[in-house]
CSV table of C-alpha atoms and ligand atoms in Angstrom, one decimal:
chain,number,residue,atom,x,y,z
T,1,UNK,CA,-68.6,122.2,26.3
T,2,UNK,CA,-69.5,119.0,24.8
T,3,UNK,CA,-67.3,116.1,25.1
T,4,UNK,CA,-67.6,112.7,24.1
T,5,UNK,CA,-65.0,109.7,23.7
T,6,UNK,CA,-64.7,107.2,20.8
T,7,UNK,CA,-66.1,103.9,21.3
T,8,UNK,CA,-62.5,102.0,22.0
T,9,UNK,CA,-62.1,98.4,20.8
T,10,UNK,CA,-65.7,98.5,20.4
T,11,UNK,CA,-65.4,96.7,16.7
T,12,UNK,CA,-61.9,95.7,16.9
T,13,UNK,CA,-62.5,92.5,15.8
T,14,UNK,CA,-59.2,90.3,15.6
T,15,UNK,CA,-59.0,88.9,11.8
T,16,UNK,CA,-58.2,85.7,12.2
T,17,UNK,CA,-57.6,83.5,8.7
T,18,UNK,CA,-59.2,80.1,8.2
T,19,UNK,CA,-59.7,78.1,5.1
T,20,UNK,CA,-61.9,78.7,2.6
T,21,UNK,CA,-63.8,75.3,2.3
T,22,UNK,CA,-64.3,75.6,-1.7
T,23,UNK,CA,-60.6,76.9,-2.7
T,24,UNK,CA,-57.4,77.1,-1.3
T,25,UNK,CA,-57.5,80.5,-0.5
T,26,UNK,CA,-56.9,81.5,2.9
T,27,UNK,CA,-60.2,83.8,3.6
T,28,UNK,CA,-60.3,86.5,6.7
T,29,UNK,CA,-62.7,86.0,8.9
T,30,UNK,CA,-63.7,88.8,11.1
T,31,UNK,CA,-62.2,91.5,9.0
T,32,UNK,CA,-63.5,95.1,9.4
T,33,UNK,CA,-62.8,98.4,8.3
T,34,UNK,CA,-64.0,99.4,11.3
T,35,UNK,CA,-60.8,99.5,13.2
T,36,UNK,CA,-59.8,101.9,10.2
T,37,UNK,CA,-62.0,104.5,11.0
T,38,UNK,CA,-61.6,104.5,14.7
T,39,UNK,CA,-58.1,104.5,14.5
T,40,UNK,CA,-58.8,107.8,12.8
T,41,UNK,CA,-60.7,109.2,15.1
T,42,UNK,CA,-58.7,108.4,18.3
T,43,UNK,CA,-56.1,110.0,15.8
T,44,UNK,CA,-58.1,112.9,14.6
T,45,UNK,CA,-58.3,114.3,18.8
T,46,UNK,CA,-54.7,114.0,19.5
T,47,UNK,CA,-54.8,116.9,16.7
T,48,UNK,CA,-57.8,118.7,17.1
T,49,UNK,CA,-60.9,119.1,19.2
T,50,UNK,CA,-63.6,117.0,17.2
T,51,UNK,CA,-67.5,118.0,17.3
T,52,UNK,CA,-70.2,115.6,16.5
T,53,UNK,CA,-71.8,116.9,13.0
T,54,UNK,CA,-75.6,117.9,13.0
T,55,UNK,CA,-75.6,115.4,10.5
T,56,UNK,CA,-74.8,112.3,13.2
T,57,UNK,CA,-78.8,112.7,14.4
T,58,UNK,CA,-80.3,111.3,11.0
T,59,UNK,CA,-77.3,109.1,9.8
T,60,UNK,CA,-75.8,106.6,11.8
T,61,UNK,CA,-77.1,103.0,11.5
T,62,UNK,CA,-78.9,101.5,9.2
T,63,UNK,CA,-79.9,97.8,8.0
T,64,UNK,CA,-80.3,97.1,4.3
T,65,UNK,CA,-83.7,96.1,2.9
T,66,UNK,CA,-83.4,92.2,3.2
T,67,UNK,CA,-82.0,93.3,6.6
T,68,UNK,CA,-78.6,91.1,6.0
T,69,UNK,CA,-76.5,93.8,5.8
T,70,UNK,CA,-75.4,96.8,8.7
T,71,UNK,CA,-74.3,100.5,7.2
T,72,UNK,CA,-72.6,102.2,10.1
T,73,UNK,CA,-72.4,106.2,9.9
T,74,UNK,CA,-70.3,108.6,11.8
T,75,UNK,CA,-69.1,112.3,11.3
T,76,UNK,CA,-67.5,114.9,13.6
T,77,UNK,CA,-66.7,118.7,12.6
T,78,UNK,CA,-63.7,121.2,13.9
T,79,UNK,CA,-62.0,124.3,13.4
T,80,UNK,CA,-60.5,123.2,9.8
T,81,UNK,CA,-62.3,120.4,8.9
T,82,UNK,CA,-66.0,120.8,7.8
T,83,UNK,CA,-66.9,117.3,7.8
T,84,UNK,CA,-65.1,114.1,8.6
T,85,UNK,CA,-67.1,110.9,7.7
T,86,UNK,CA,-67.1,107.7,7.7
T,87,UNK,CA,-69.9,104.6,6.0
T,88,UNK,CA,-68.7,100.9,6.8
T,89,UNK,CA,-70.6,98.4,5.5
T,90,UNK,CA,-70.8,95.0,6.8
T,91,UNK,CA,-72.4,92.6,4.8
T,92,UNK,CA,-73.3,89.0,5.2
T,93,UNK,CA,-72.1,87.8,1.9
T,94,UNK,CA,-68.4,88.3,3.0
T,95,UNK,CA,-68.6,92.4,2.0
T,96,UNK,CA,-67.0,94.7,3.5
T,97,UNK,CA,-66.8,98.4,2.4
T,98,UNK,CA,-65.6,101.4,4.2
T,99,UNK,CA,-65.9,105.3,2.6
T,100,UNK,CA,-63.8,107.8,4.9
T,101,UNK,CA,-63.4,111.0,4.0
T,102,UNK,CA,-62.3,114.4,5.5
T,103,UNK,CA,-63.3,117.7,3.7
T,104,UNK,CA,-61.7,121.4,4.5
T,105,UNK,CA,-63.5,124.6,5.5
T,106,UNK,CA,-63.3,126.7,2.3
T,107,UNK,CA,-60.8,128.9,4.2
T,108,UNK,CA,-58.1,125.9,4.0
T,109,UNK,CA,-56.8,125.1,0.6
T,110,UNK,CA,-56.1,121.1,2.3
T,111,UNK,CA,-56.3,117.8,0.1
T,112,UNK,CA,-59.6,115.9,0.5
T,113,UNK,CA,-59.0,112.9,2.6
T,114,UNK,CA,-60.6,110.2,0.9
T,115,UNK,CA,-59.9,106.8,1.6
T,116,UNK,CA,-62.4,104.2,-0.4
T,117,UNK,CA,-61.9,100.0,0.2
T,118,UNK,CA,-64.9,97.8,-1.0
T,119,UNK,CA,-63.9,94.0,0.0
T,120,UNK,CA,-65.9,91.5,-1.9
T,121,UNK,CA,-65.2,87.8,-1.2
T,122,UNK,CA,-61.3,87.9,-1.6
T,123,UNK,CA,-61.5,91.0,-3.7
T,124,UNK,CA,-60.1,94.1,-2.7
T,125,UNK,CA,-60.5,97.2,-4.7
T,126,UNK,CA,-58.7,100.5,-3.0
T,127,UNK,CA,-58.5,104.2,-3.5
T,128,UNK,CA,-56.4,105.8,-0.8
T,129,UNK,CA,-55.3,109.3,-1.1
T,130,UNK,CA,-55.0,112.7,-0.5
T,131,UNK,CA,-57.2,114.4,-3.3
T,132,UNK,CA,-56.2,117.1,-4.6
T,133,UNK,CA,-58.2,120.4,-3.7
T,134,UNK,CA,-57.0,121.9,-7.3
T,135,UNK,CA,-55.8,121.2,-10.2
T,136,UNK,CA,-52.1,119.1,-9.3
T,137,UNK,CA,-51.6,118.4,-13.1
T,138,UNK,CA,-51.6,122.2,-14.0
T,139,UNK,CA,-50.7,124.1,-10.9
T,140,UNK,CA,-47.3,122.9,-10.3
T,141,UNK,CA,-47.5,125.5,-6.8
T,142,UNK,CA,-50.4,123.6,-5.4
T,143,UNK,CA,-48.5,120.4,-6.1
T,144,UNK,CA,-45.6,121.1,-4.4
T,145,UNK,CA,-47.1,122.8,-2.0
T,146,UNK,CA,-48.5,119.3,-0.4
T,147,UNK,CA,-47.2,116.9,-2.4
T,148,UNK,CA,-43.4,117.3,-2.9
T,149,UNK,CA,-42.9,116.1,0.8
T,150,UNK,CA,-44.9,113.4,0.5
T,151,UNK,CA,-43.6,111.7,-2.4
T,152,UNK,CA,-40.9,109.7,-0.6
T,153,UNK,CA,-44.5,108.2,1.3
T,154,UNK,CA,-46.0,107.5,-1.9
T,155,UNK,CA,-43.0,105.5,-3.4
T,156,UNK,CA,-43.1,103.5,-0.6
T,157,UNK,CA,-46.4,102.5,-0.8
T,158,UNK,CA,-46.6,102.0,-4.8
T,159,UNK,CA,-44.1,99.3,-4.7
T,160,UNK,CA,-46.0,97.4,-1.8
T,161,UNK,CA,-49.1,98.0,-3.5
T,162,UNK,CA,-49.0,98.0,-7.1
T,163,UNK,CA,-51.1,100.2,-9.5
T,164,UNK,CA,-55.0,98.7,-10.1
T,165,UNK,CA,-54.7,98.5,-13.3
T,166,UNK,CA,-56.8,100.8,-16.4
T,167,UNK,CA,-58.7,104.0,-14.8
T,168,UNK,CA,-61.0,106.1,-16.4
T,169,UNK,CA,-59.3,109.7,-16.6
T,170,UNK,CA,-62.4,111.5,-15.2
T,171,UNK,CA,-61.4,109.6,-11.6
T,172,UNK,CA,-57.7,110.1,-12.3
T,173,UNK,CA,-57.9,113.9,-12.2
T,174,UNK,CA,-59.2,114.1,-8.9
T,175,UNK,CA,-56.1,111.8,-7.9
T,176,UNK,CA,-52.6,113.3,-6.3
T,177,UNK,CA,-49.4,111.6,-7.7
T,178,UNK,CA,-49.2,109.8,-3.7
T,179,UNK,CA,-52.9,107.6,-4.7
T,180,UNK,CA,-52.8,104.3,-3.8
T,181,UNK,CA,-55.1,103.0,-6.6
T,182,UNK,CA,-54.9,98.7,-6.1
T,183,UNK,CA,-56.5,95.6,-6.2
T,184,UNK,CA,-55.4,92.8,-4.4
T,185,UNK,CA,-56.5,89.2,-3.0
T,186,UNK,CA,-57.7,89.1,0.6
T,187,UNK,CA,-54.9,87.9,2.9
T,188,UNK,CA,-53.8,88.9,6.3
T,189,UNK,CA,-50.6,90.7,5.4
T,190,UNK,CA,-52.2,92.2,2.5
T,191,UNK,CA,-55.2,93.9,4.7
T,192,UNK,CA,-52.1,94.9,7.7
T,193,UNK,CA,-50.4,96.5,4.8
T,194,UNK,CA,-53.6,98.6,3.8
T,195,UNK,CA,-53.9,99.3,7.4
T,196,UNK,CA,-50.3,100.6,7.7
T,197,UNK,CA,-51.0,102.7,4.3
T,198,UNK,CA,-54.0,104.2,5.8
T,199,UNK,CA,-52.4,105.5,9.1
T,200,UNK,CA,-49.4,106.5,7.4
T,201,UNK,CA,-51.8,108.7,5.0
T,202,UNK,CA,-54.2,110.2,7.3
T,203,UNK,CA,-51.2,111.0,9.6
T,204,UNK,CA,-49.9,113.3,7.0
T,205,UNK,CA,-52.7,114.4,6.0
T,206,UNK,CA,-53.6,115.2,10.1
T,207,UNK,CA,-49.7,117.3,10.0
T,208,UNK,CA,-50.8,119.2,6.6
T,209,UNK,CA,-53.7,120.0,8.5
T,210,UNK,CA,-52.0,121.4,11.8
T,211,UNK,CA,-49.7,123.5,9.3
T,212,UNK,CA,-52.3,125.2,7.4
T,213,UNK,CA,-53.3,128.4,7.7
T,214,UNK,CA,-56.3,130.5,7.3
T,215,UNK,CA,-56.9,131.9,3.8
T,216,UNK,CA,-57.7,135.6,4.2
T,217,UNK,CA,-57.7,136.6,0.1
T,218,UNK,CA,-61.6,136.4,-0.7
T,219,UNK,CA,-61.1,135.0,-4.2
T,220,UNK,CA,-58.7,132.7,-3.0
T,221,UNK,CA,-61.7,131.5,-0.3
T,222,UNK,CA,-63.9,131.5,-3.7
T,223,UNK,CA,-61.7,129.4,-5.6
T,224,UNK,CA,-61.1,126.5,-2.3
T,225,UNK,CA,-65.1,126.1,-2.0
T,226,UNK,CA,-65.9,125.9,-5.7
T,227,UNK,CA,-63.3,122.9,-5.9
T,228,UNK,CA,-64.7,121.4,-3.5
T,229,UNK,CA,-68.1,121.6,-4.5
T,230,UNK,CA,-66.6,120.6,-8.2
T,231,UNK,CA,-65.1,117.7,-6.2
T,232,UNK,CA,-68.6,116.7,-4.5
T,233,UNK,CA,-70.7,117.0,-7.9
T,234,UNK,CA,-68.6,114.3,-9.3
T,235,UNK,CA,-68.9,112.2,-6.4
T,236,UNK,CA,-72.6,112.1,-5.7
T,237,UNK,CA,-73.3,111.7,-9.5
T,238,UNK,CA,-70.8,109.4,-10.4
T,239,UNK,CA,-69.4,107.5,-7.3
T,240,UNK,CA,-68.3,103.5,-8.0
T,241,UNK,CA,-70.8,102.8,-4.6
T,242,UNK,CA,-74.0,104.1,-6.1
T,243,UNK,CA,-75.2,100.7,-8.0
T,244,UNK,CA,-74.4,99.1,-4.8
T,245,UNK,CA,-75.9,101.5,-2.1
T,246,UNK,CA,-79.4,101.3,-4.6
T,247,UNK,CA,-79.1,97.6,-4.1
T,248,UNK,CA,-78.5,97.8,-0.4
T,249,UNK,CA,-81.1,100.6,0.4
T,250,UNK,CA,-83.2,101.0,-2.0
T,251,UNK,CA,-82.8,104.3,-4.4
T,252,UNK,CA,-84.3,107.2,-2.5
T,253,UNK,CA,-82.6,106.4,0.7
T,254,UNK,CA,-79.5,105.5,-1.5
T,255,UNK,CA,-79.5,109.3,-2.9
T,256,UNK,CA,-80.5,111.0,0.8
T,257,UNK,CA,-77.3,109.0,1.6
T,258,UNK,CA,-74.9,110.2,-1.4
T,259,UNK,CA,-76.5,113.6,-1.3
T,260,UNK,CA,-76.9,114.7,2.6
T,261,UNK,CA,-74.4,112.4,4.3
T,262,UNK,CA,-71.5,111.2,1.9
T,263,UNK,CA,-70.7,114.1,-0.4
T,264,UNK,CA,-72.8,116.9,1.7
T,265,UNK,CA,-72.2,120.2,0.3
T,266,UNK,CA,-73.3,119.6,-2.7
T,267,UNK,CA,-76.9,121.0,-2.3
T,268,UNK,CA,-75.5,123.6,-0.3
T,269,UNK,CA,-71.4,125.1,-1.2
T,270,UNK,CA,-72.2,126.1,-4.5
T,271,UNK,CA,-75.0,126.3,-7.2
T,272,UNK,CA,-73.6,124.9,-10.2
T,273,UNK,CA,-75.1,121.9,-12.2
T,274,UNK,CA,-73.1,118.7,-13.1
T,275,UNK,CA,-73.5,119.6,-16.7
T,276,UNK,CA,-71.7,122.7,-16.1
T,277,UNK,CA,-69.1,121.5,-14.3
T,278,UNK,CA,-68.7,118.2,-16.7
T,279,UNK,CA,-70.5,119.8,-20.1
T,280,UNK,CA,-68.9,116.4,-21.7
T,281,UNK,CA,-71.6,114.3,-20.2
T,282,UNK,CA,-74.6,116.0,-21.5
T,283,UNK,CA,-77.0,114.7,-24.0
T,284,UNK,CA,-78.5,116.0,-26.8
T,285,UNK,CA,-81.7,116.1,-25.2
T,286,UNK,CA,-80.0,117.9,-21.8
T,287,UNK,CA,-79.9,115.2,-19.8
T,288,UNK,CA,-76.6,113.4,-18.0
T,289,UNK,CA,-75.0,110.4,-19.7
T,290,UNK,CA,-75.5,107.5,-17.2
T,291,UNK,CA,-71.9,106.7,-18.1
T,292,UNK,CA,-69.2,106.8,-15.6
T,293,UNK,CA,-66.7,107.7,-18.5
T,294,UNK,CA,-67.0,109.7,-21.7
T,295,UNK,CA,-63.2,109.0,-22.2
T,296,UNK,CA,-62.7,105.2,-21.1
T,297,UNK,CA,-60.2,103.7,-19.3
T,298,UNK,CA,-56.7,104.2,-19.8
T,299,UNK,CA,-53.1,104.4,-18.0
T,300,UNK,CA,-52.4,100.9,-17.2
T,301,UNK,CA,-49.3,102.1,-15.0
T,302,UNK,CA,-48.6,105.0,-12.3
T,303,UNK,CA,-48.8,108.0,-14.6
T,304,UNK,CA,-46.6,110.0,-12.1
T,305,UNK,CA,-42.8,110.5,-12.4
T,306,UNK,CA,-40.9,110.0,-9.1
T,307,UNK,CA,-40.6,113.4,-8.7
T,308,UNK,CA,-45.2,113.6,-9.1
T,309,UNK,CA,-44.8,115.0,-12.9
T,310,UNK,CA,-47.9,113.9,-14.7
T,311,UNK,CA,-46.4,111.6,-17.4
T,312,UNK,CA,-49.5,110.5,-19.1
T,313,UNK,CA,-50.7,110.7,-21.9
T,314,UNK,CA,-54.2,112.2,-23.8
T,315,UNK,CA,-55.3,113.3,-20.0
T,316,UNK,CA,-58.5,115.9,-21.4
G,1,LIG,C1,-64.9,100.4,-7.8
G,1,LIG,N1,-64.3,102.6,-6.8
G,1,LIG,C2,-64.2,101.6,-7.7
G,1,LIG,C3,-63.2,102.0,-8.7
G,1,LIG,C4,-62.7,103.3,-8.4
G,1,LIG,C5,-63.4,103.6,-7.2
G,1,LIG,C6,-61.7,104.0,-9.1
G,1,LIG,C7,-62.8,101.1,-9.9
G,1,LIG,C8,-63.8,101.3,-11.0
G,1,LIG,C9,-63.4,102.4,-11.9
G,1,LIG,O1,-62.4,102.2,-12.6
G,1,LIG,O2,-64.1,103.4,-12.0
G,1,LIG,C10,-63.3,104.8,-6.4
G,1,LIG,N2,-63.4,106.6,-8.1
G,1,LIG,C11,-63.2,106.2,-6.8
G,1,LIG,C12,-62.9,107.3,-6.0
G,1,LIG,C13,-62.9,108.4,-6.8
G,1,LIG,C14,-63.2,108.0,-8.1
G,1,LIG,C15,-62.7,107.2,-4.5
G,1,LIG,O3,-63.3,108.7,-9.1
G,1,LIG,C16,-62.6,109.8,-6.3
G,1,LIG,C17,-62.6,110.8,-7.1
G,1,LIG,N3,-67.3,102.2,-3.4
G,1,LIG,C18,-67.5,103.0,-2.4
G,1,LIG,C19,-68.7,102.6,-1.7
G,1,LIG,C20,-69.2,101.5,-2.3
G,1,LIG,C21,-68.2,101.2,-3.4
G,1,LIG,C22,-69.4,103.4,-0.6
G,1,LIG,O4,-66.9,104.0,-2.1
G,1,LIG,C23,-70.4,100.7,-2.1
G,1,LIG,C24,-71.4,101.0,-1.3
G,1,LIG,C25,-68.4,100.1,-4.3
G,1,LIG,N4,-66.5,100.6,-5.9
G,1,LIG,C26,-67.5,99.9,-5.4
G,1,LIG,C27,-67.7,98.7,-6.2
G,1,LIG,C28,-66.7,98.8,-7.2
G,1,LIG,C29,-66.0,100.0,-7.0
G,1,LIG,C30,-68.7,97.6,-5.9
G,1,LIG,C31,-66.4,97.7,-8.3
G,1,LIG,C32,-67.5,97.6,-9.3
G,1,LIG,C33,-67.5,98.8,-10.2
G,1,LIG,O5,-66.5,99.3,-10.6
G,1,LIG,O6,-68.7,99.3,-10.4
């Protein structure tokens, strides 16, 4: 039986503010995402008996072309989850960026953990959520299957951290009505409130997990896997991090990345095409739009009612 134990403390690095010499703005120093992803680890055991992924052996550090700048990768499998994973970045330039994410055997109709934080100088831009395996504007039974319990969560964490501002309404459909979408200044209680979100989230997610139970019903089994392969060709063609991870990396190394390590499955659960799945994007002459939206951005505020009724508007 293998066993292993997370690296403790290891990159617990206490954030300790100082002054920005240029502005007023108190800057963290020593801030890390990495205590994020440990915490769900250690967190991830207490639940269920975690397996290091075959993947682990090709991706799990690597230094960025002008060698400035550390990508740290780590994912662990078990008997519902079909990969957990987690990329921090640490960058010289005062960047920080973590991409966690926890994806469901197809037998388990369970959200997509997905937890995205890029810090760039002061600026902060967060997704934090449970994604939605289906549908949760049209199937009112999925959403209330997950998310009715967790709205009173949600709430609390929408008036602590306000709504980012415009999204595109390609990203918004993969978003539940509990997504912490924000943008906020770098400060120390802003990053212990993100912290707080983030183990209050993957704590419910952990007791949806423990709950859920085996899908037997073949179609049913159809239907979870070619969401989530759905869900993983929109990622790896259209993720935010991809300009980024080019620059960092280099392309090809930037696509084995996306492809094998961040959004695997994709080669692998299903054998659609992106312009099947997103016909919208297409060009006349077959190929993708490089666009991240065909639509645009719109809903300014939390399209959600308090109760998670979708109450925007022109969602296609
Ligand atoms: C920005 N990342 C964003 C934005 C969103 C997300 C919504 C704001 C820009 C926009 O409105 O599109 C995240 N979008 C998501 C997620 C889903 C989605 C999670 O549709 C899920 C369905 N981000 C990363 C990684 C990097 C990264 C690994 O996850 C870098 C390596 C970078 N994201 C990044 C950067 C920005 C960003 C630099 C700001 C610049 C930009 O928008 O291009």
């Amino acid at each position: 039986i293998f066993s292993f134990s997370v690296p403790k403390q290891k990159h617990f690095t206490s954030s300790k503010t100082k002054r920005n010499s240029s502005s007023s703005t108190p800057i963290i120093s020593g801030f890390s995402y990495k205590k994020f992803v440990n915490f769900a680890l250690e967190e991830t055991q207490r639940h269920t008996h975690l397996l290091p992924s075959p993947l682990q052996e090709k991706f799990n550090l690597m230094k960025s072309i002008d060698q400035k700048t550390e990508l740290e990768m780590l994912s662990f499998q078990s008997s519902k989850i079909r990969l957990l994973r987690g990329l921090t970045i640490d960058g010289s330039d005062s960047m920080q960026v973590m991409d966690f994410a926890v994806f469901p055997e197809p037998e388990f109709d369970l959200p997509i953990f997905c937890a995205n934080c890029v810090t760039v100088g002061s600026v902060n831009i967060v997704v934090l959520d449970l994604n939605p395996l289906h549908d949760v504007i049209t199937e009112r039974n999925y959403r209330e299957k997950y998310y009715k319990s967790l709205m009173p969560l949600g709430l609390k964490y929408a008036e602590l951290l306000p709504w980012g501002g415009k999204i595109t309404s390609e990203s918004l459909k993969f978003f539940s009505p509990i997504v912490i979408w924000t943008k906020f200044s770098s400060s120390q209680h802003n990053h212990d409130l993100l912290f707080s979100a983030f183990m209050d989230y993957y704590k419910a997610w952990l007791e949806i997990m423990d709950q859920a139970k085996e899908e037997t019903d073949a179609s049913r089994v159809i239907c979870n896997l070619g969401d989530q392969h759905r869900y993983l060709t929109w990622r790896a063609e259209k993720d935010p991090g991809h300009r980024l991870l080019k620059r960092l990396i280099g392309e090809c190394d930037a696509q084995d990345l996306v492809r094998d390590f961040l959004f695997n499955g994709v080669t692998t659960l299903g054998a659609k095409t992106f312009a099947e799945y997103f016909p919208e994007y297409q060009q006349e002459d077959g190929s993708i739009s490089e666009k991240r939206s065909m639509v645009g951005k719109s809903f300014e505020t939390r399209p959600w009612d308090t109760g998670g009724e979708f109450i925007g508007e022109n969602i296609m």
